Short mmCIF file of C-alpha atoms in Angstrom, two decimals:
data_model
loop_
_atom_site.label_atom_id
_atom_site.label_comp_id
_atom_site.label_asym_id
_atom_site.label_seq_id
_atom_site.Cartn_x
_atom_site.Cartn_y
_atom_site.Cartn_z
CA UNK A 1 -2.82 -6.60 -3.77
CA UNK A 2 -3.19 -8.86 -6.73
CA UNK A 3 -1.09 -11.58 -8.26
CA UNK A 4 -1.43 -13.63 -11.41
CA UNK A 5 0.10 -17.09 -11.40
CA UNK A 6 1.69 -17.20 -14.86
CA UNK A 7 5.12 -17.60 -16.37
CA UNK A 8 6.91 -14.29 -16.83
CA UNK A 9 6.77 -14.58 -20.63
CA UNK A 10 2.96 -14.95 -20.64
CA UNK A 11 2.07 -11.83 -18.63
CA UNK A 12 0.49 -9.21 -20.85
CA UNK A 13 1.29 -5.53 -20.58
CA UNK A 14 -2.28 -4.88 -19.41
CA UNK A 15 -1.96 -7.46 -16.62
CA UNK A 16 1.37 -5.99 -15.59
CA UNK A 17 0.02 -2.42 -15.60
CA UNK A 18 -2.94 -3.50 -13.43
CA UNK A 19 -0.60 -5.19 -10.95
CA UNK A 20 1.59 -2.06 -10.75
CA UNK A 21 -1.49 0.15 -10.34
CA UNK A 22 -2.88 -1.89 -7.45
CA UNK A 23 0.21 -3.26 -5.69
CA UNK A 24 2.50 -0.24 -6.00
CA UNK A 25 0.52 2.86 -6.93
CA UNK A 26 -2.35 1.99 -4.59
CA UNK A 27 0.07 1.49 -1.70
CA UNK A 28 1.82 4.76 -2.57
CA UNK A 29 -1.37 6.84 -2.69
CA UNK A 30 -2.94 5.44 0.49
CA UNK A 31 0.35 5.76 2.38
CA UNK A 32 0.80 9.33 1.13
CA UNK A 33 -2.64 10.29 2.41
CA UNK A 34 -1.99 8.63 5.78
CA UNK A 35 1.43 10.27 6.17
CA UNK A 36 -0.02 13.72 5.50
CA UNK A 37 -2.60 13.16 8.25
CA UNK A 38 -0.03 11.75 10.68
CA UNK A 39 2.31 14.70 10.19
CA UNK A 40 -0.54 17.21 10.37
CA UNK A 41 -1.75 15.70 13.65
CA UNK A 42 1.73 15.32 15.17
CA UNK A 43 1.68 18.80 16.70
CA UNK A 44 -1.52 18.01 18.60
CA UNK A 45 -0.41 14.60 19.84
CA UNK A 46 -0.03 14.02 23.58
CA UNK A 47 2.88 11.72 24.45
CA UNK A 48 3.66 10.30 27.88
CA UNK A 49 7.35 9.68 27.14
CA UNK A 50 10.12 10.56 24.70
CA UNK A 51 9.75 7.29 22.80
CA UNK A 52 6.00 6.74 22.88
CA UNK A 53 4.18 6.60 19.56
CA UNK A 54 0.62 5.55 18.84
CA UNK A 55 0.40 5.78 15.07
CA UNK A 56 1.67 3.30 12.54
CA UNK A 57 1.25 2.61 8.85
CA UNK A 58 1.26 -1.06 7.90
CA UNK A 59 1.81 -1.99 4.26
CA UNK A 60 1.39 -5.50 2.89
CA UNK A 61 4.37 -6.78 0.97
CA UNK A 62 5.15 -10.48 0.48
CA UNK A 63 7.83 -13.10 0.94
CA UNK A 64 7.69 -13.33 -2.87
CA UNK A 65 9.24 -9.87 -2.93
CA UNK A 66 12.01 -10.99 -0.61
CA UNK A 67 12.71 -14.46 -2.01
CA UNK A 68 11.28 -14.36 -5.53
CA UNK A 69 8.69 -16.85 -6.72
CA UNK A 70 8.51 -18.85 -9.92
CA UNK A 71 5.52 -17.93 -12.09
CA UNK A 72 5.13 -14.82 -9.92
CA UNK A 73 8.19 -12.78 -10.93
CA UNK A 74 6.03 -9.79 -11.84
CA UNK A 75 4.20 -9.99 -8.48
CA UNK A 76 7.53 -10.45 -6.68
CA UNK A 77 8.78 -7.23 -8.23
CA UNK A 78 5.79 -5.19 -7.09
CA UNK A 79 5.96 -6.53 -3.54
CA UNK A 80 9.72 -5.92 -3.28
CA UNK A 81 8.93 -2.31 -4.17
CA UNK A 82 6.35 -2.12 -1.36
CA UNK A 83 8.90 -3.39 1.15
CA UNK A 84 11.57 -0.91 0.06
CA UNK A 85 9.04 1.93 -0.04
CA UNK A 86 7.91 1.12 3.51
CA UNK A 87 11.50 1.29 4.78
CA UNK A 88 11.94 4.70 3.18
CA UNK A 89 8.65 6.00 4.63
CA UNK A 90 9.69 4.76 8.08
CA UNK A 91 12.78 6.97 7.84
CA UNK A 92 10.67 9.96 6.81
CA UNK A 93 8.20 9.40 9.67
CA UNK A 94 10.84 8.89 12.38
CA UNK A 95 11.11 12.58 13.32
CA UNK A 96 7.33 12.60 13.84
CA UNK A 97 7.48 9.59 16.18
CA UNK A 98 5.40 7.57 13.75
CA UNK A 99 6.18 4.18 12.27
CA UNK A 100 5.80 2.44 8.94
CA UNK A 101 6.12 -1.32 8.74
CA UNK A 102 5.72 -3.85 5.98
CA UNK A 103 4.29 -7.28 6.71
CA UNK A 104 5.64 -9.98 4.39
CA UNK A 105 3.40 -13.04 4.51
CA UNK A 106 4.11 -16.18 2.55
CA UNK A 107 1.21 -18.01 0.87
CA UNK A 108 -2.03 -17.21 2.67
CA UNK A 109 -5.19 -19.21 2.04
CA UNK A 110 -7.23 -16.52 0.28
CA UNK A 111 -9.29 -16.47 -2.91
CA UNK A 112 -6.24 -15.01 -4.72
CA UNK A 113 -4.13 -18.07 -3.86
CA UNK A 114 -7.03 -20.56 -4.11
CA UNK A 115 -4.82 -23.16 -2.45
CA UNK A 116 -7.42 -25.94 -2.31
CA UNK A 117 -7.70 -25.91 -6.12
CA UNK A 118 -3.97 -26.15 -6.84
CA UNK A 119 -2.45 -29.39 -8.08
CA UNK A 120 -0.62 -31.45 -5.47
CA UNK A 121 2.86 -30.79 -6.93
CA UNK A 122 2.36 -27.04 -6.61
CA UNK A 123 0.94 -27.46 -3.10
CA UNK A 124 4.06 -29.41 -2.13
CA UNK A 125 6.29 -26.66 -3.54
CA UNK A 126 4.39 -24.03 -1.59
CA UNK A 127 4.39 -25.74 1.80
CA UNK A 128 7.84 -27.33 1.43
CA UNK A 129 9.82 -24.43 2.94
CA UNK A 130 7.29 -23.64 5.66
CA UNK A 131 7.91 -24.61 9.26
CA UNK A 132 4.28 -25.58 9.91
CA UNK A 133 3.93 -27.40 6.54
CA UNK A 134 0.80 -25.48 5.65
CA UNK A 135 -0.26 -22.19 4.12
CA UNK A 136 -1.04 -19.29 6.40
CA UNK A 137 -4.47 -18.07 7.40
CA UNK A 138 -5.79 -14.52 6.95
CA UNK A 139 -6.39 -14.18 10.71
CA UNK A 140 -2.69 -14.87 11.34
CA UNK A 141 -1.73 -11.93 9.13
CA UNK A 142 -4.40 -9.76 10.77
CA UNK A 143 -3.03 -10.60 14.22
CA UNK A 144 0.50 -9.64 13.12
CA UNK A 145 -0.78 -6.30 11.85
CA UNK A 146 -2.70 -5.74 15.08
CA UNK A 147 0.46 -6.48 17.07
CA UNK A 148 2.39 -3.84 15.15
#
């Protein structure tokens, strides 16, 4: 996904449309393709028990979508949509013994966040509510997805 750190009033329509296209529409289209394949292959699946399932769709949402984030209201909106969408897809996939989860990381040290280049006041705001008093790492998110 993408995010643009700007006040709500400064986001252009083009920036907003791009964020919707990538964060929401992109998630929708990739999930739709995956669901079609999962349902198509369900009939051929070999299960060892009544509850066993080997397939899962993992979508990336964000804590910004859950909690809201100043100067990221537009991003927060798109990620809240991804979380809600993932819950709905999970309900549709249930009869096929397939899962859909959304992972909701907080700030992760990626080029999009560019944490090392932020001013100290913003860094303090970001890490303030965290238990570990630091931003997350990409490998931590990857390990969560692998676990699911």
